[in-house]
């Protein structure tokens, strides 16, 4: 499964400001293209816009509410109140997951753990552990992140320019982005794919339509 992220972020240090209307539009495009899992977080301050877009796509019959997974990070009380389907955690390592799973009186175990995961940092051990506990690993940074200057060393390699991804892309006549997403899909990881661009959103959903496995990436 891949998921879409149409979050709006403002980065003053990069002079990047995306209007909220763009978030609404991109979320609608993503749902129309077939995305059912929309990632969000309080940090981005666009929960209202994403909610409006989802509501409008439910109203026009494109999707049903029960088919949408809208992941903000939730807690047990929200689930009790019927406000959340399931509970997920983020950036938990194995030890932290074990602490939660062994918590006395735990009522709802996390169904997913969202962590940085991509071809340069494939989280193999954590993935194996999550699978053994029926926790879905959700990958962020699957396309190499937005490379925000504040957080990413700009001299680090650009994931989508990786020569191995490039060779596989040529071989399968697909883009490096699709190869990076397909890699996650094949190993049972839910990959987030952040974009506000219609062509990219529509391209990313093609990951399900790749006829062959990409094979060699381990
Ligand atoms: N839990 C956490 O701590 C945490 C931390 C970071 C991020 N996240 C979440 O992770 C998700 C993914 O965000 P991310 O920042 O990690 O980014 P990402 O998905 O790894 O990469 C985003 C970048 O990929 C590019 N892209 C998307 N589709 C493409 C395509 N088909 N071809 C070429 N380039 C493409 C976009 O380029 P353009 O700029 O050209 O559109 C964008 O710059 C978000 O939902 C975010 O909320 C969570």
Coordinates of N, CA and C and ligand atoms in Angstrom, one line a residue:
X1 N 0.8 -1.2 0.0 CA 0.0 0.0 0.0 C 0.9 1.3 0.0
X2 N 0.6 2.2 -0.8 CA 1.2 3.5 -0.6 C 0.2 4.5 -0.2
X3 N 0.7 5.6 0.4 CA -0.2 6.6 0.9 C 0.2 7.9 0.4
X4 N -0.7 8.8 0.5 CA -0.4 10.2 -0.1 C -0.2 11.2 1.1
X5 N 0.6 12.1 0.9 CA 0.7 13.2 1.8 C 0.6 14.5 1.0
X6 N -0.3 15.3 1.4 CA -0.5 16.6 0.7 C -0.3 17.7 1.7
X7 N 0.5 17.5 2.6 CA 0.7 18.5 3.7 C 1.2 19.8 3.2
X8 N 0.8 20.9 3.8 CA 1.3 22.2 3.5 C 2.3 22.5 4.6
X9 N 3.5 22.9 4.2 CA 4.5 23.4 5.2 C 5.0 24.7 4.8
X10 N 5.3 25.5 5.7 CA 5.9 26.8 5.4 C 7.3 26.8 6.0
X11 N 8.3 27.0 5.1 CA 9.7 27.0 5.5 C 10.2 28.4 5.3
X12 N 10.2 29.3 6.3 CA 10.7 30.7 6.0 C 12.1 30.7 5.5
X13 N 12.9 29.8 6.0 CA 14.4 29.8 5.6 C 14.5 29.4 4.2
X14 N 13.5 28.8 3.6 CA 13.6 28.4 2.2 C 12.7 29.2 1.3
X15 N 12.0 30.2 1.9 CA 11.0 31.0 1.2 C 10.0 30.2 0.5
X16 N 9.5 29.1 1.1 CA 8.5 28.2 0.5 C 7.2 28.4 1.3
X17 N 6.2 28.9 0.6 CA 4.9 29.0 1.3 C 3.9 28.4 0.3
X18 N 3.1 27.4 0.8 CA 2.1 26.8 0.0 C 0.8 27.1 0.5
X19 N -0.1 27.7 -0.3 CA -1.4 28.1 0.2 C -2.3 26.9 0.6
X20 N -3.1 27.1 1.6 CA -3.9 26.0 2.1 C -4.8 25.4 1.0
X21 N -5.2 26.3 0.0 CA -6.1 25.8 -1.1 C -5.4 24.7 -1.9
X22 N -4.1 24.8 -1.9 CA -3.3 23.8 -2.7 C -3.4 22.5 -2.0
X23 N -3.4 22.5 -0.7 CA -3.5 21.3 0.1 C -4.8 20.6 -0.1
X24 N -5.9 21.4 -0.2 CA -7.2 20.9 -0.4 C -7.3 20.3 -1.8
X25 N -6.7 21.0 -2.8 CA -6.8 20.5 -4.2 C -6.0 19.2 -4.3
X26 N -4.8 19.2 -3.8 CA -3.9 18.0 -3.9 C -4.5 16.8 -3.2
X27 N -5.2 17.1 -2.1 CA -5.8 15.9 -1.4 C -6.9 15.4 -2.2
X28 N -7.7 16.3 -2.8 CA -8.8 15.8 -3.7 C -8.2 15.0 -4.9
X29 N -7.2 15.5 -5.5 CA -6.6 14.8 -6.7 C -6.1 13.4 -6.2
X30 N -5.5 13.4 -5.0 CA -5.0 12.1 -4.5 C -6.2 11.1 -4.3
X31 N -7.3 11.5 -3.7 CA -8.4 10.6 -3.5 C -9.0 10.2 -4.8
X32 N -9.1 11.1 -5.8 CA -9.6 10.8 -7.1 C -8.7 9.8 -7.8
X33 N -7.4 9.9 -7.6 CA -6.4 9.0 -8.2 C -6.4 7.6 -7.6
X34 N -7.0 7.5 -6.4 CA -7.1 6.2 -5.8 C -6.5 6.0 -4.4
X35 N -5.9 7.1 -3.9 CA -5.2 7.0 -2.6 C -6.3 7.0 -1.5
X36 N -6.2 6.0 -0.6 CA -7.1 6.0 0.6 C -6.5 6.2 1.9
X37 N -5.2 6.3 2.0 CA -4.5 6.6 3.2 C -3.8 8.0 3.1
X38 N -4.3 8.9 3.9 CA -3.7 10.3 3.9 C -3.0 10.5 5.2
X39 N -1.7 10.9 5.1 CA -1.0 11.1 6.3 C -1.1 12.6 6.7
X40 N -1.1 12.8 8.0 CA -1.2 14.2 8.5 C -0.6 14.2 9.9
X41 N -0.4 15.4 10.4 CA 0.1 15.6 11.8 C -0.3 17.0 12.3
X42 N -0.5 17.1 13.6 CA -0.8 18.5 14.1 C 0.2 19.5 13.7
X43 N 1.5 19.1 13.6 CA 2.6 19.9 13.3 C 2.4 20.7 12.0
X44 N 1.7 20.1 11.0 CA 1.6 20.7 9.7 C 0.5 21.8 9.7
X45 N -0.4 21.7 10.7 CA -1.5 22.7 10.7 C -2.4 22.7 9.5
X46 N -2.7 21.6 8.9 CA -3.6 21.5 7.8 C -4.7 20.4 8.0
X47 N -4.9 20.0 9.2 CA -5.8 19.0 9.5 C -7.2 19.4 9.0
X48 N -7.5 20.7 9.2 CA -8.8 21.2 8.7 C -9.0 21.1 7.2
X49 N -8.0 21.5 6.5 CA -8.0 21.5 5.0 C -8.1 20.1 4.5
X50 N -7.3 19.2 5.1 CA -7.4 17.8 4.6 C -8.8 17.2 4.9
X51 N -9.3 17.6 6.1 CA -10.6 17.1 6.5 C -11.7 17.6 5.5
X52 N -11.6 18.9 5.1 CA -12.5 19.4 4.1 C -12.5 18.7 2.8
X53 N -11.3 18.4 2.3 CA -11.1 17.7 1.1 C -11.7 16.3 1.2
X54 N -11.5 15.6 2.3 CA -12.0 14.2 2.4 C -13.5 14.3 2.4
X55 N -14.0 15.3 3.2 CA -15.5 15.4 3.3 C -16.1 15.7 1.9
X56 N -15.5 16.5 1.1 CA -16.1 16.8 -0.2 C -16.0 15.6 -1.1
X57 N -15.0 14.8 -1.0 CA -14.9 13.6 -1.8 C -15.9 12.5 -1.4
X58 N -16.2 12.5 -0.1 CA -17.2 11.6 0.4 C -18.6 12.1 -0.1
X59 N -18.8 13.4 0.0 CA -20.1 14.0 -0.4 C -20.4 13.7 -1.9
X60 N -19.3 13.8 -2.8 CA -19.6 13.6 -4.2 C -19.5 12.1 -4.6
X61 N -19.4 11.2 -3.6 CA -19.5 9.8 -3.9 C -18.2 9.1 -4.3
X62 N -17.1 9.9 -4.3 CA -15.8 9.2 -4.8 C -15.3 8.1 -3.9
X63 N -15.5 8.4 -2.6 CA -15.1 7.4 -1.5 C -16.1 7.3 -0.4
X64 N -16.0 6.3 0.4 CA -16.8 6.2 1.6 C -15.9 6.5 2.8
X65 N -16.4 7.0 3.9 CA -15.6 7.3 5.0 C -14.8 6.1 5.5
X66 N -15.5 4.9 5.5 CA -14.9 3.8 6.1 C -13.7 3.3 5.3
X67 N -13.6 3.8 4.0 CA -12.4 3.4 3.2 C -11.2 4.3 3.4
X68 N -11.4 5.4 4.1 CA -10.3 6.3 4.2 C -9.5 6.1 5.5
X69 N -8.2 6.1 5.4 CA -7.3 6.0 6.6 C -6.7 7.4 6.7
X70 N -7.1 8.1 7.7 CA -6.6 9.5 7.8 C -5.7 9.5 9.1
X71 N -4.4 9.4 9.0 CA -3.6 9.1 10.2 C -3.0 10.4 10.8
X72 N -3.7 10.9 11.7 CA -3.0 11.8 12.7 C -2.6 10.8 13.8
X73 N -1.8 11.2 14.7 CA -1.4 10.3 15.8 C -2.4 10.3 16.9
X74 N -3.0 9.2 17.1 CA -4.2 9.1 18.0 C -3.9 8.4 19.3
X75 N -4.8 8.5 20.2 CA -4.7 7.8 21.5 C -5.9 7.0 21.9
X76 N -5.8 6.2 23.0 CA -6.8 5.3 23.4 C -8.2 6.0 23.6
X77 N -8.1 7.2 24.2 CA -9.4 7.9 24.5 C -10.2 8.2 23.2
X78 N -9.4 8.6 22.1 CA -10.0 8.9 20.8 C -10.7 7.7 20.3
X79 N -10.0 6.5 20.4 CA -10.6 5.3 19.9 C -11.9 4.9 20.7
X80 N -11.8 5.1 22.0 CA -13.0 4.8 22.9 C -14.2 5.7 22.4
X81 N -13.9 6.9 22.1 CA -14.9 7.9 21.7 C -15.4 7.7 20.2
X82 N -14.8 6.7 19.6 CA -15.2 6.4 18.2 C -14.6 7.4 17.2
X83 N -13.6 8.2 17.7 CA -13.1 9.2 16.8 C -11.9 8.7 16.0
X84 N -11.3 7.6 16.4 CA -10.2 7.0 15.7 C -10.5 5.5 15.4
X85 N -10.2 5.0 14.2 CA -10.3 3.6 13.9 C -9.3 2.8 14.7
X86 N -8.1 3.2 14.6 CA -7.0 2.5 15.2 C -5.9 3.4 15.7
X87 N -5.0 2.9 16.4 CA -3.9 3.8 17.0 C -2.6 3.4 16.3
X88 N -1.8 4.4 15.9 CA -0.5 4.2 15.4 C 0.5 5.0 16.2
X89 N 1.7 4.6 16.1 CA 2.8 5.4 16.7 C 3.8 5.8 15.7
X90 N 4.7 6.7 16.1 CA 5.7 7.1 15.1 C 7.1 7.2 15.8
X91 N 8.1 6.8 15.0 CA 9.5 6.9 15.4 C 9.8 6.1 16.7
X92 N 9.1 4.9 16.8 CA 9.4 4.0 17.9 C 10.4 3.0 17.4
X93 N 11.4 2.8 18.3 CA 12.3 1.7 18.0 C 11.8 0.4 18.7
X94 N 12.5 -0.7 18.5 CA 12.0 -1.9 19.0 C 11.8 -1.9 20.5
X95 N 12.7 -1.3 21.3 CA 12.6 -1.2 22.7 C 11.3 -0.5 23.1
X96 N 11.1 0.6 22.4 CA 9.9 1.4 22.8 C 8.6 0.7 22.4
X97 N 8.6 -0.1 21.3 CA 7.4 -0.9 20.9 C 7.2 -1.9 22.0
X98 N 8.3 -2.6 22.4 CA 8.2 -3.6 23.5 C 7.6 -3.0 24.7
X99 N 8.0 -1.8 25.1 CA 7.5 -1.2 26.3 C 6.0 -1.0 26.2
X100 N 5.5 -0.6 25.1 CA 4.0 -0.4 24.9 C 3.3 -1.7 24.9
X101 N 3.9 -2.7 24.1 CA 3.2 -4.0 24.0 C 3.1 -4.7 25.4
X102 N 4.1 -4.5 26.2 CA 4.1 -5.1 27.5 C 3.5 -4.3 28.6
X103 N 2.9 -3.2 28.2 CA 2.3 -2.3 29.2 C 1.1 -2.9 29.9
X104 N 1.0 -3.0 31.2 CA -0.1 -3.7 31.9 C -1.4 -2.9 31.5
X105 N -2.4 -3.6 31.2 CA -3.7 -3.0 30.9 C -3.8 -2.4 29.5
X106 N -2.9 -2.7 28.7 CA -2.9 -2.1 27.3 C -4.2 -2.6 26.7
X107 N -5.0 -1.6 26.1 CA -6.3 -2.0 25.5 C -6.2 -2.1 24.0
X108 N -5.4 -1.2 23.4 CA -5.3 -1.2 22.0 C -3.8 -1.2 21.6
X109 N -3.4 -2.2 21.0 CA -1.9 -2.1 20.6 C -1.8 -1.3 19.3
X110 N -0.7 -0.7 19.1 CA -0.5 0.1 17.9 C -0.6 -0.8 16.7
X111 N -1.4 -0.3 15.7 CA -1.5 -1.1 14.5 C -0.3 -0.8 13.5
X112 N 0.3 0.4 13.7 CA 1.4 0.8 12.8 C 2.4 1.6 13.5
X113 N 3.6 1.6 12.9 CA 4.7 2.4 13.4 C 5.3 3.2 12.2
X114 N 5.2 4.5 12.2 CA 5.7 5.3 11.1 C 7.1 5.7 11.4
X115 N 8.1 5.3 10.6 CA 9.5 5.6 10.8 C 10.2 5.9 9.5
X116 N 11.3 6.6 9.6 CA 12.1 6.8 8.4 C 12.5 5.5 7.8
X117 N 12.2 5.3 6.5 CA 12.6 4.0 5.9 C 12.6 4.2 4.4
X118 N 13.8 3.9 3.8 CA 14.0 4.0 2.4 C 15.2 3.1 1.9
X119 N 15.5 3.2 0.7 CA 16.6 2.3 0.2 C 17.9 2.5 0.9
X120 N 18.2 3.7 1.4 CA 19.4 3.9 2.2 C 19.3 3.6 3.6
X121 N 18.2 3.3 4.1 CA 18.0 3.0 5.5 C 16.7 2.1 5.6
X122 N 16.9 0.8 5.3 CA 15.7 0.0 5.1 C 15.1 -0.6 6.3
X123 N 15.6 -0.3 7.5 CA 15.0 -0.7 8.7 C 14.6 -2.2 8.8
X124 N 15.5 -3.0 8.2 CA 15.2 -4.5 8.1 C 14.9 -5.1 9.5
X125 N 15.7 -4.8 10.5 CA 15.4 -5.5 11.8 C 14.1 -5.0 12.4
X126 N 13.9 -3.7 12.3 CA 12.6 -3.2 12.9 C 11.4 -3.7 12.1
X127 N 11.6 -3.9 10.8 CA 10.5 -4.4 10.0 C 10.2 -5.8 10.4
X128 N 11.2 -6.6 10.5 CA 11.0 -8.0 10.9 C 10.3 -8.1 12.3
X129 N 10.7 -7.2 13.2 CA 10.1 -7.2 14.5 C 8.6 -6.8 14.4
X130 N 8.4 -5.7 13.7 CA 7.0 -5.2 13.5 C 6.1 -6.3 12.9
X131 N 6.6 -7.0 11.9 CA 5.8 -8.1 11.3 C 5.5 -9.2 12.3
X132 N 6.5 -9.5 13.1 CA 6.3 -10.6 14.1 C 5.2 -10.2 15.1
X133 N 4.9 -8.9 15.3 CA 3.9 -8.4 16.2 C 2.7 -7.9 15.5
X134 N 2.6 -8.1 14.2 CA 1.4 -7.7 13.5 C 1.3 -6.1 13.5
X135 N 2.4 -5.5 13.4 CA 2.4 -4.0 13.4 C 2.9 -3.6 12.0
X136 N 2.1 -2.8 11.3 CA 2.5 -2.4 10.0 C 3.6 -1.3 10.0
X137 N 4.7 -1.5 9.3 CA 5.7 -0.4 9.3 C 5.3 0.6 8.2
X138 N 5.2 1.8 8.5 CA 4.8 2.9 7.6 C 6.1 3.7 7.3
X139 N 6.5 3.8 6.1 CA 7.8 4.5 5.7 C 7.6 5.9 5.4
X140 N 8.3 6.8 6.1 CA 8.4 8.2 5.6 C 9.8 8.4 5.0
X141 N 9.9 9.3 4.2 CA 11.2 9.5 3.5 C 11.4 8.5 2.4
X142 N 10.4 7.8 2.0 CA 10.5 6.7 1.0 C 11.1 7.2 -0.3
X143 N 10.8 8.5 -0.6 CA 11.3 9.1 -1.8 C 12.5 10.0 -1.6
X144 N 13.1 9.9 -0.4 CA 14.3 10.7 -0.1 C 14.0 12.0 0.6
X145 N 12.8 12.2 1.1 CA 12.3 13.4 1.8 C 12.3 14.7 0.9
X146 N 11.8 15.8 1.4 CA 11.8 17.0 0.7 C 13.1 17.8 0.8
X147 N 14.1 17.2 1.5 CA 15.4 17.7 1.7 C 15.4 19.2 2.2
X148 N 14.6 19.3 3.2 CA 14.5 20.7 3.9 C 15.9 21.0 4.5
X149 N 16.4 22.2 4.1 CA 17.8 22.5 4.5 C 18.1 22.4 6.0
X150 N 17.0 22.8 6.8 CA 17.2 22.7 8.2 C 17.4 21.3 8.8
X151 N 16.9 20.3 8.1 CA 17.0 18.9 8.6 C 17.9 18.0 7.8
X152 N 18.1 18.4 6.5 CA 18.9 17.4 5.7 C 20.2 18.0 5.2
X153 N 21.3 17.3 5.5 CA 22.6 17.8 5.0 C 22.5 17.8 3.5
X154 N 22.7 19.0 2.9 CA 22.5 19.1 1.4 C 23.5 18.4 0.6
X155 N 24.6 18.0 1.3 CA 25.7 17.3 0.5 C 25.4 15.8 0.5
X156 N 24.4 15.4 1.2 CA 24.1 13.9 1.2 C 23.5 13.5 -0.1
X157 N 23.7 12.2 -0.5 CA 23.2 11.8 -1.8 C 21.7 12.0 -2.0
X158 N 21.3 12.3 -3.2 CA 19.9 12.5 -3.5 C 19.4 11.1 -3.9
X159 N 18.4 10.6 -3.1 CA 18.0 9.2 -3.2 C 17.5 9.0 -4.6
X160 N 16.7 9.9 -5.2 CA 16.1 9.6 -6.5 C 17.1 9.7 -7.6
X161 N 18.3 10.1 -7.3 CA 19.4 10.1 -8.3 C 20.3 8.9 -8.2
X162 N 19.9 8.0 -7.3 CA 20.8 6.8 -7.0 C 20.9 6.0 -8.3
X163 N 22.2 5.6 -8.6 CA 22.4 4.9 -9.9 C 21.7 3.5 -10.0
X164 N 21.6 2.9 -8.8 CA 20.9 1.5 -8.8 C 19.4 1.7 -9.1
X165 N 18.9 2.7 -8.5 CA 17.4 3.0 -8.8 C 17.3 3.4 -10.2
X166 N 18.3 4.2 -10.7 CA 18.2 4.7 -12.1 C 18.3 3.5 -13.1
X167 N 19.2 2.5 -12.8 CA 19.3 1.4 -13.7 C 18.0 0.6 -13.7
X168 N 17.4 0.4 -12.5 CA 16.2 -0.4 -12.4 C 15.0 0.3 -13.1
X169 N 15.1 1.7 -13.0 CA 14.0 2.5 -13.6 C 14.1 2.3 -15.1
X170 N 15.3 2.3 -15.7 CA 15.5 2.1 -17.1 C 15.0 0.7 -17.5
X171 N 15.4 -0.2 -16.7 CA 15.1 -1.6 -17.0 C 13.6 -1.9 -17.1
X172 N 12.9 -1.3 -16.1 CA 11.4 -1.5 -16.0 C 10.6 -0.4 -16.7
X173 N 11.3 0.6 -17.3 CA 10.7 1.7 -18.0 C 9.7 2.4 -17.0
X174 N 10.2 2.7 -15.8 CA 9.5 3.4 -14.8 C 10.4 4.5 -14.2
X175 N 9.9 5.4 -13.4 CA 10.7 6.4 -12.8 C 11.4 5.8 -11.6
X176 N 12.6 6.4 -11.1 CA 13.2 6.0 -9.9 C 12.2 6.1 -8.7
X177 N 11.3 7.1 -8.7 CA 10.3 7.2 -7.6 C 9.5 6.0 -7.5
X178 N 9.0 5.5 -8.7 CA 8.1 4.3 -8.7 C 8.9 3.1 -8.2
X179 N 10.2 3.0 -8.6 CA 11.0 1.9 -8.2 C 11.1 1.9 -6.6
X180 N 11.4 3.1 -6.1 CA 11.6 3.3 -4.6 C 10.3 2.9 -3.9
X181 N 9.1 3.2 -4.5 CA 7.9 2.9 -3.8 C 7.6 1.4 -4.0
X182 N 7.9 0.9 -5.2 CA 7.6 -0.6 -5.4 C 8.4 -1.4 -4.5
X183 N 9.7 -1.0 -4.2 CA 10.5 -1.7 -3.3 C 9.9 -1.9 -2.0
X184 N 9.2 -0.8 -1.5 CA 8.6 -0.9 -0.2 C 7.4 -1.8 -0.2
X185 N 6.6 -1.6 -1.3 CA 5.4 -2.4 -1.4 C 5.7 -3.9 -1.4
X186 N 6.8 -4.3 -2.1 CA 7.1 -5.7 -2.2 C 7.6 -6.3 -0.9
X187 N 8.1 -5.5 0.0 CA 8.5 -6.0 1.3 C 7.5 -5.8 2.4
X188 N 6.3 -5.5 2.0 CA 5.2 -5.4 3.0 C 5.2 -4.1 3.8
X189 N 5.8 -3.1 3.3 CA 5.8 -1.8 4.0 C 4.8 -0.8 3.3
X190 N 4.1 -0.1 4.2 CA 3.2 1.0 3.6 C 4.1 2.2 3.4
X191 N 4.2 2.7 2.2 CA 5.1 3.8 1.9 C 4.3 5.1 1.7
X192 N 4.7 6.2 2.4 CA 4.1 7.5 2.2 C 4.8 8.1 1.0
X193 N 4.0 8.9 0.2 CA 4.6 9.6 -0.9 C 4.1 11.0 -0.9
X194 N 5.0 11.9 -0.5 CA 4.6 13.3 -0.4 C 4.7 14.0 -1.7
X195 N 3.6 14.7 -2.1 CA 3.6 15.5 -3.3 C 2.4 16.4 -3.4
X196 N 2.6 17.6 -3.9 CA 1.4 18.5 -4.2 C 1.2 18.6 -5.7
X197 N 2.0 17.8 -6.5 CA 1.9 18.0 -8.0 C 1.1 16.9 -8.5
X198 N 0.1 17.3 -9.4 CA -0.8 16.3 -9.9 C -0.1 15.2 -10.7
X199 N 0.9 15.6 -11.5 CA 1.5 14.5 -12.3 C 2.2 13.5 -11.4
X200 N 2.8 13.9 -10.3 CA 3.5 13.0 -9.4 C 2.5 12.2 -8.6
X201 N 1.4 12.8 -8.1 CA 0.4 12.0 -7.4 C -0.1 10.9 -8.3
X202 N -0.4 11.3 -9.5 CA -1.0 10.3 -10.5 C 0.0 9.2 -10.8
X203 N 1.3 9.6 -10.9 CA 2.3 8.6 -11.2 C 2.5 7.7 -10.0
X204 N 2.5 8.2 -8.8 CA 2.8 7.4 -7.6 C 1.8 6.2 -7.4
X205 N 0.5 6.5 -7.8 CA -0.5 5.4 -7.6 C -0.3 4.3 -8.6
X206 N 0.6 4.5 -9.7 CA 0.9 3.5 -10.7 C 1.7 2.4 -10.1
X207 N 2.2 2.5 -8.9 CA 3.0 1.5 -8.3 C 2.2 0.1 -8.2
X208 N 0.9 0.2 -8.2 CA 0.1 -1.0 -8.1 C 0.0 -1.6 -9.5
X209 N 0.3 -0.8 -10.5 CA 0.0 -1.3 -11.9 C 1.3 -1.8 -12.5
X210 N 2.4 -1.9 -11.7 CA 3.6 -2.5 -12.3 C 3.5 -4.0 -12.4
X211 N 3.6 -4.5 -13.6 CA 3.3 -5.9 -13.8 C 4.3 -6.8 -13.1
X212 N 5.6 -6.4 -13.1 CA 6.6 -7.3 -12.5 C 7.2 -6.8 -11.3
X213 N 7.7 -7.7 -10.5 CA 8.5 -7.3 -9.3 C 9.8 -6.7 -9.7
X214 N 10.4 -5.8 -8.9 CA 11.7 -5.2 -9.3 C 12.8 -6.1 -8.8
X215 N 12.5 -7.1 -8.0 CA 13.5 -8.2 -7.8 C 14.7 -7.8 -6.9
X216 N 15.7 -7.3 -7.4 CA 17.0 -7.4 -6.8 C 17.3 -6.6 -5.6
X217 N 16.6 -5.5 -5.3 CA 16.9 -4.7 -4.1 C 16.7 -5.5 -2.8
X218 N 17.7 -5.5 -2.0 CA 17.6 -6.2 -0.7 C 17.6 -5.3 0.5
Ligands
LIG1 N1 6.7 10.8 11.7 C1 7.6 11.7 11.4 O1 8.5 12.0 12.2 C2 7.8 12.2 10.0 C3 8.9 12.9 9.6 C4 9.0 13.4 8.3 C5 8.0 13.2 7.4 N2 6.9 12.5 7.8 C6 5.8 12.2 6.9 O2 6.4 11.5 5.8 C7 5.6 11.7 4.7 C8 6.5 11.8 3.5 O3 7.2 13.0 3.5 P1 8.8 13.1 3.3 O4 9.2 14.5 3.6 O5 9.4 12.0 4.0 O6 8.9 13.1 1.7 P2 9.1 11.9 0.6 O7 7.7 11.3 0.3 O8 10.2 11.0 0.9 O9 9.6 12.8 -0.6 C9 8.9 13.9 -1.0 C10 9.6 14.4 -2.2 O10 9.5 13.5 -3.3 C11 9.1 14.1 -4.4 N3 8.3 13.3 -5.2 C12 7.0 12.8 -4.9 N4 6.6 12.0 -5.9 C13 7.5 12.1 -6.9 C14 7.6 11.5 -8.2 N5 6.7 10.7 -8.7 N6 8.8 11.7 -8.9 C15 9.7 12.5 -8.4 N7 9.7 13.1 -7.2 C16 8.6 12.9 -6.5 C17 8.5 15.4 -4.1 O11 8.9 16.3 -5.0 P3 8.2 17.7 -5.5 O12 8.7 18.7 -4.5 O13 8.7 17.8 -6.8 O14 6.7 17.4 -5.4 C18 9.0 15.7 -2.6 O15 10.0 16.7 -2.7 C19 4.7 12.9 4.9 O16 3.4 12.4 5.1 C20 5.2 13.5 6.2 O17 4.2 13.9 7.0 C21 6.8 12.0 9.1

